[in-house]
Coordinates of C-alpha atoms in Angstrom, one line a residue:
Chain A
X298 CA 23.0 -65.7 -152.3
X299 CA 23.6 -67.2 -155.3
X300 CA 22.5 -70.5 -156.1
X301 CA 24.4 -73.5 -158.6
X302 CA 24.5 -71.9 -162.3
X303 CA 24.6 -74.2 -165.5
X304 CA 25.7 -73.1 -168.5
X305 CA 24.1 -73.4 -171.9
X306 CA 20.7 -74.0 -169.9
X307 CA 19.8 -76.2 -173.8
X308 CA 22.6 -78.3 -176.0
X309 CA 22.2 -79.4 -179.8
X310 CA 25.1 -81.3 -180.9
X311 CA 25.4 -83.5 -183.6
X312 CA 26.3 -87.3 -183.3
X313 CA 30.0 -87.0 -183.4
X314 CA 31.0 -83.6 -182.0
X315 CA 32.8 -82.1 -179.0
X316 CA 30.4 -80.5 -176.4
X317 CA 31.4 -78.2 -172.9
X318 CA 29.2 -78.3 -170.2
X319 CA 30.1 -75.8 -167.4
X320 CA 28.8 -75.7 -163.3
X321 CA 29.4 -72.8 -161.2
X322 CA 29.3 -73.5 -157.7
X323 CA 27.4 -71.9 -154.4
X324 CA 30.3 -69.9 -153.7
X325 CA 33.2 -71.5 -150.7
X326 CA 31.3 -75.5 -151.1
X327 CA 34.1 -77.5 -151.7
X328 CA 32.4 -80.5 -153.0
X329 CA 31.1 -80.6 -156.0
X330 CA 28.8 -83.2 -158.2
X331 CA 27.7 -83.9 -161.4
X332 CA 24.6 -86.6 -162.2
X333 CA 23.5 -87.2 -165.4
X334 CA 19.1 -87.3 -165.5
X335 CA 17.6 -89.3 -168.4
X336 CA 14.0 -89.5 -169.6
X337 CA 11.5 -90.9 -166.7
X338 CA 14.5 -91.6 -164.4
X339 CA 16.0 -90.4 -161.6
X340 CA 19.5 -88.5 -161.7
X341 CA 22.5 -91.5 -161.9
X342 CA 26.1 -89.9 -160.3
X343 CA 29.0 -89.7 -162.9
X344 CA 31.7 -87.6 -160.7
X345 CA 32.8 -85.7 -157.2
X346 CA 35.0 -83.2 -156.1
X347 CA 36.6 -82.4 -153.4
X348 CA 38.4 -79.0 -154.1
X349 CA 40.4 -79.1 -157.5
X350 CA 40.4 -83.1 -157.6
X351 CA 38.1 -85.9 -158.9
X352 CA 37.2 -88.0 -155.1
X353 CA 35.6 -90.4 -157.3
X354 CA 33.8 -90.7 -160.7
X355 CA 32.8 -94.6 -161.2
X356 CA 30.2 -93.0 -162.4
X357 CA 31.9 -91.8 -165.6
X358 CA 30.0 -94.2 -168.6
X359 CA 33.7 -94.3 -170.6
X360 CA 37.3 -92.7 -171.7
X361 CA 34.8 -90.7 -173.6
X362 CA 33.0 -88.2 -170.6
X363 CA 35.8 -86.7 -168.5
X364 CA 35.8 -83.5 -165.9
X365 CA 37.5 -80.9 -164.4
X366 CA 38.4 -78.5 -161.8
X367 CA 41.4 -76.3 -162.1
X368 CA 41.5 -74.3 -159.4
X369 CA 38.4 -76.1 -156.8
X370 CA 35.3 -73.3 -158.5
X371 CA 33.6 -73.9 -161.1
X372 CA 33.6 -77.7 -163.2
X373 CA 33.9 -78.6 -166.8
X374 CA 32.4 -81.8 -168.5
X375 CA 33.6 -82.9 -171.4
X376 CA 31.7 -85.2 -173.3
X377 CA 33.7 -86.1 -176.4
X378 CA 32.4 -88.0 -179.8
X379 CA 29.1 -87.4 -178.7
X380 CA 26.9 -90.4 -179.5
X381 CA 22.5 -90.1 -179.3
X382 CA 22.6 -92.4 -176.1
X383 CA 24.5 -89.4 -174.1
X384 CA 21.1 -87.0 -174.6
X385 CA 19.7 -86.6 -171.2
X386 CA 19.6 -83.8 -168.3
X387 CA 23.4 -83.0 -166.5
X388 CA 22.9 -82.0 -163.5
X389 CA 25.5 -80.1 -161.3
X390 CA 24.9 -80.5 -157.2
X391 CA 27.5 -79.1 -155.2
X392 CA 27.6 -79.0 -151.2
X393 CA 29.9 -77.0 -148.2
X394 CA 31.5 -80.4 -147.8
X395 CA 31.3 -84.1 -149.0
X396 CA 28.4 -84.6 -145.7
X397 CA 26.4 -81.0 -145.9
X398 CA 23.4 -81.7 -148.2
X399 CA 24.0 -81.4 -151.6
X400 CA 22.5 -78.7 -153.7
X401 CA 21.7 -78.4 -157.3
X402 CA 21.9 -76.7 -159.9
X403 CA 18.7 -76.0 -163.1
X404 CA 20.9 -78.5 -165.1
X405 CA 22.3 -78.8 -168.8
X406 CA 19.6 -79.8 -171.0
X407 CA 21.9 -82.0 -173.9
X408 CA 20.6 -83.4 -177.1
X409 CA 22.8 -85.4 -179.5
X410 CA 21.2 -85.6 -182.9
Chain B
X177 CA 23.7 -103.0 -153.4
X178 CA 22.3 -99.6 -152.4
X179 CA 18.6 -99.0 -153.9
X180 CA 15.7 -96.9 -153.7
X181 CA 12.5 -97.7 -154.4
X182 CA 9.3 -95.5 -155.5
X183 CA 7.3 -98.2 -155.8
X184 CA 4.5 -95.0 -157.7
X185 CA 4.6 -93.5 -161.7
X186 CA 1.8 -91.1 -160.3
X187 CA 0.0 -90.3 -157.4
X188 CA -3.4 -88.1 -157.8
X189 CA -4.2 -86.0 -155.1
X190 CA -7.6 -83.0 -154.8
X191 CA -6.7 -80.9 -153.2
X192 CA -6.7 -80.1 -149.2
X193 CA -6.5 -83.4 -149.0
X194 CA -3.5 -85.5 -147.5
X195 CA -0.4 -86.5 -149.4
X196 CA 2.3 -89.4 -149.5
X197 CA 4.6 -90.2 -151.8
X198 CA 6.3 -93.5 -151.2
X199 CA 9.8 -94.7 -150.8
X200 CA 11.9 -98.1 -149.5
X201 CA 15.4 -98.3 -149.5
X202 CA 17.4 -101.0 -149.4
X203 CA 21.0 -100.1 -148.2
X204 CA 23.5 -102.3 -145.3
X205 CA 24.7 -99.4 -142.9
X206 CA 22.9 -97.0 -141.0
X207 CA 21.6 -94.9 -144.4
X208 CA 20.8 -91.0 -144.9
X209 CA 18.0 -90.2 -146.2
X210 CA 16.2 -87.2 -148.5
X211 CA 13.6 -86.1 -150.4
X212 CA 13.6 -83.5 -153.0
X213 CA 11.5 -81.9 -155.9
X214 CA 11.6 -81.5 -159.5
X215 CA 9.3 -78.4 -161.4
X216 CA 9.6 -78.4 -165.1
X217 CA 12.9 -77.6 -166.6
X218 CA 13.8 -76.9 -163.3
X219 CA 17.0 -79.1 -161.0
X220 CA 16.4 -80.4 -158.2
X221 CA 15.7 -78.7 -155.2
X222 CA 15.7 -79.6 -151.1
X223 CA 12.8 -80.9 -149.3
X224 CA 14.2 -82.9 -146.1
X225 CA 16.4 -85.2 -145.1
X226 CA 16.8 -87.1 -141.9
X227 CA 20.2 -88.3 -140.1
X228 CA 19.5 -89.1 -137.4
X229 CA 17.3 -88.5 -134.0
X230 CA 13.5 -88.1 -134.1
X231 CA 12.1 -90.0 -136.6
X232 CA 10.0 -87.4 -137.8
X233 CA 11.3 -84.9 -140.0
X234 CA 9.6 -81.2 -141.3
X235 CA 10.7 -79.8 -144.6
X236 CA 10.4 -77.3 -146.9
X237 CA 6.3 -76.2 -147.6
X238 CA 5.0 -77.7 -145.2
X239 CA 6.1 -81.4 -146.0
X240 CA 7.6 -84.3 -143.5
X241 CA 8.6 -87.9 -143.7
X242 CA 8.6 -90.7 -141.3
X243 CA 11.5 -92.7 -141.5
X244 CA 10.7 -96.3 -140.0
X245 CA 13.9 -98.5 -140.3
X246 CA 12.1 -102.0 -139.3
X247 CA 10.0 -101.4 -142.7
X248 CA 12.8 -99.7 -144.4
X249 CA 10.5 -97.0 -145.6
X250 CA 11.0 -93.2 -145.7
X251 CA 7.7 -92.0 -146.8
X252 CA 7.1 -88.1 -147.8
X253 CA 4.1 -86.6 -146.7
X254 CA 1.8 -82.7 -146.5
X255 CA -1.7 -83.0 -144.9
X256 CA -2.8 -80.5 -147.1
X257 CA -2.5 -81.0 -150.4
X258 CA -2.1 -77.9 -152.4
X259 CA -2.1 -77.6 -156.0
X260 CA 1.0 -76.1 -156.7
X261 CA 2.5 -79.4 -155.5
X262 CA 1.7 -80.7 -157.9
X263 CA 5.8 -81.7 -159.6
X264 CA 8.2 -85.0 -159.6
X265 CA 9.8 -86.0 -156.2
X266 CA 12.9 -88.0 -155.8
X267 CA 14.1 -90.1 -152.8
X268 CA 17.6 -89.9 -152.1
X269 CA 19.5 -92.6 -149.9
X270 CA 23.3 -92.4 -148.9
X271 CA 25.1 -94.1 -146.8
X272 CA 26.5 -93.2 -143.0
X273 CA 29.2 -94.1 -143.4
X274 CA 30.3 -94.2 -147.4
X275 CA 34.1 -93.2 -146.8
X276 CA 33.3 -89.1 -146.6
X277 CA 31.0 -87.9 -149.4
X278 CA 27.6 -87.7 -150.5
X279 CA 26.8 -89.8 -154.0
X280 CA 23.2 -89.7 -153.7
X281 CA 21.4 -92.6 -154.8
X282 CA 18.2 -91.3 -156.9
X283 CA 14.7 -93.2 -157.4
X284 CA 13.2 -93.3 -160.2
X285 CA 10.8 -90.5 -159.1
X286 CA 7.1 -90.1 -158.6
X287 CA 4.8 -87.1 -160.0
X288 CA 2.0 -86.1 -157.9
X289 CA -0.8 -84.7 -158.8
X290 CA -3.2 -82.5 -157.6
X291 CA -6.5 -81.3 -158.9
X292 CA -8.6 -78.6 -157.7

């Protein structure tokens, strides 16, 4: 079956602009996660959704970052007033439930100039 | 605080030789342990996990890992390396009693280079 998909695969933007990153999880997976991977580092947790609600957003670095999952499937990570330090690969993962193995998408590589 | 350490930035192995990629963890409680592999410009691919039971876990592509509670380690192994195994490997941990969901904590990664 289809895996986790993320769009766009690459995004280049200018400092101060707004960006949206999309994640389409595996069908039927109720749990969805966003991670951020900076160069040379392991992924770091940002936010977790169970269904439509954000069950844990403790990893979001500041209030410029926001994510939604309005229908319990597709999720959008939104970044306002982007900064150069936001440049990273943003990974999305989904799992059948909160206790199951997470399967990752290919990521969106964000570059803020 | 929970953490994962991968002490080697890079591991070099000749094709056909056994390989080991090291991982140690620091958590309170019983850990769930994972290995993921990342190929260039691709997402993380799940290799294997330890939840409970047999300390030796077998996974995809001939990889296995051994959970050692006394040494708080979960080293990844393969008896005979292939050039195609060259990639970035991540160890990750969650707590088994973490309130009902998996927030993965990753190590910094180890680059495996298998030479012909």
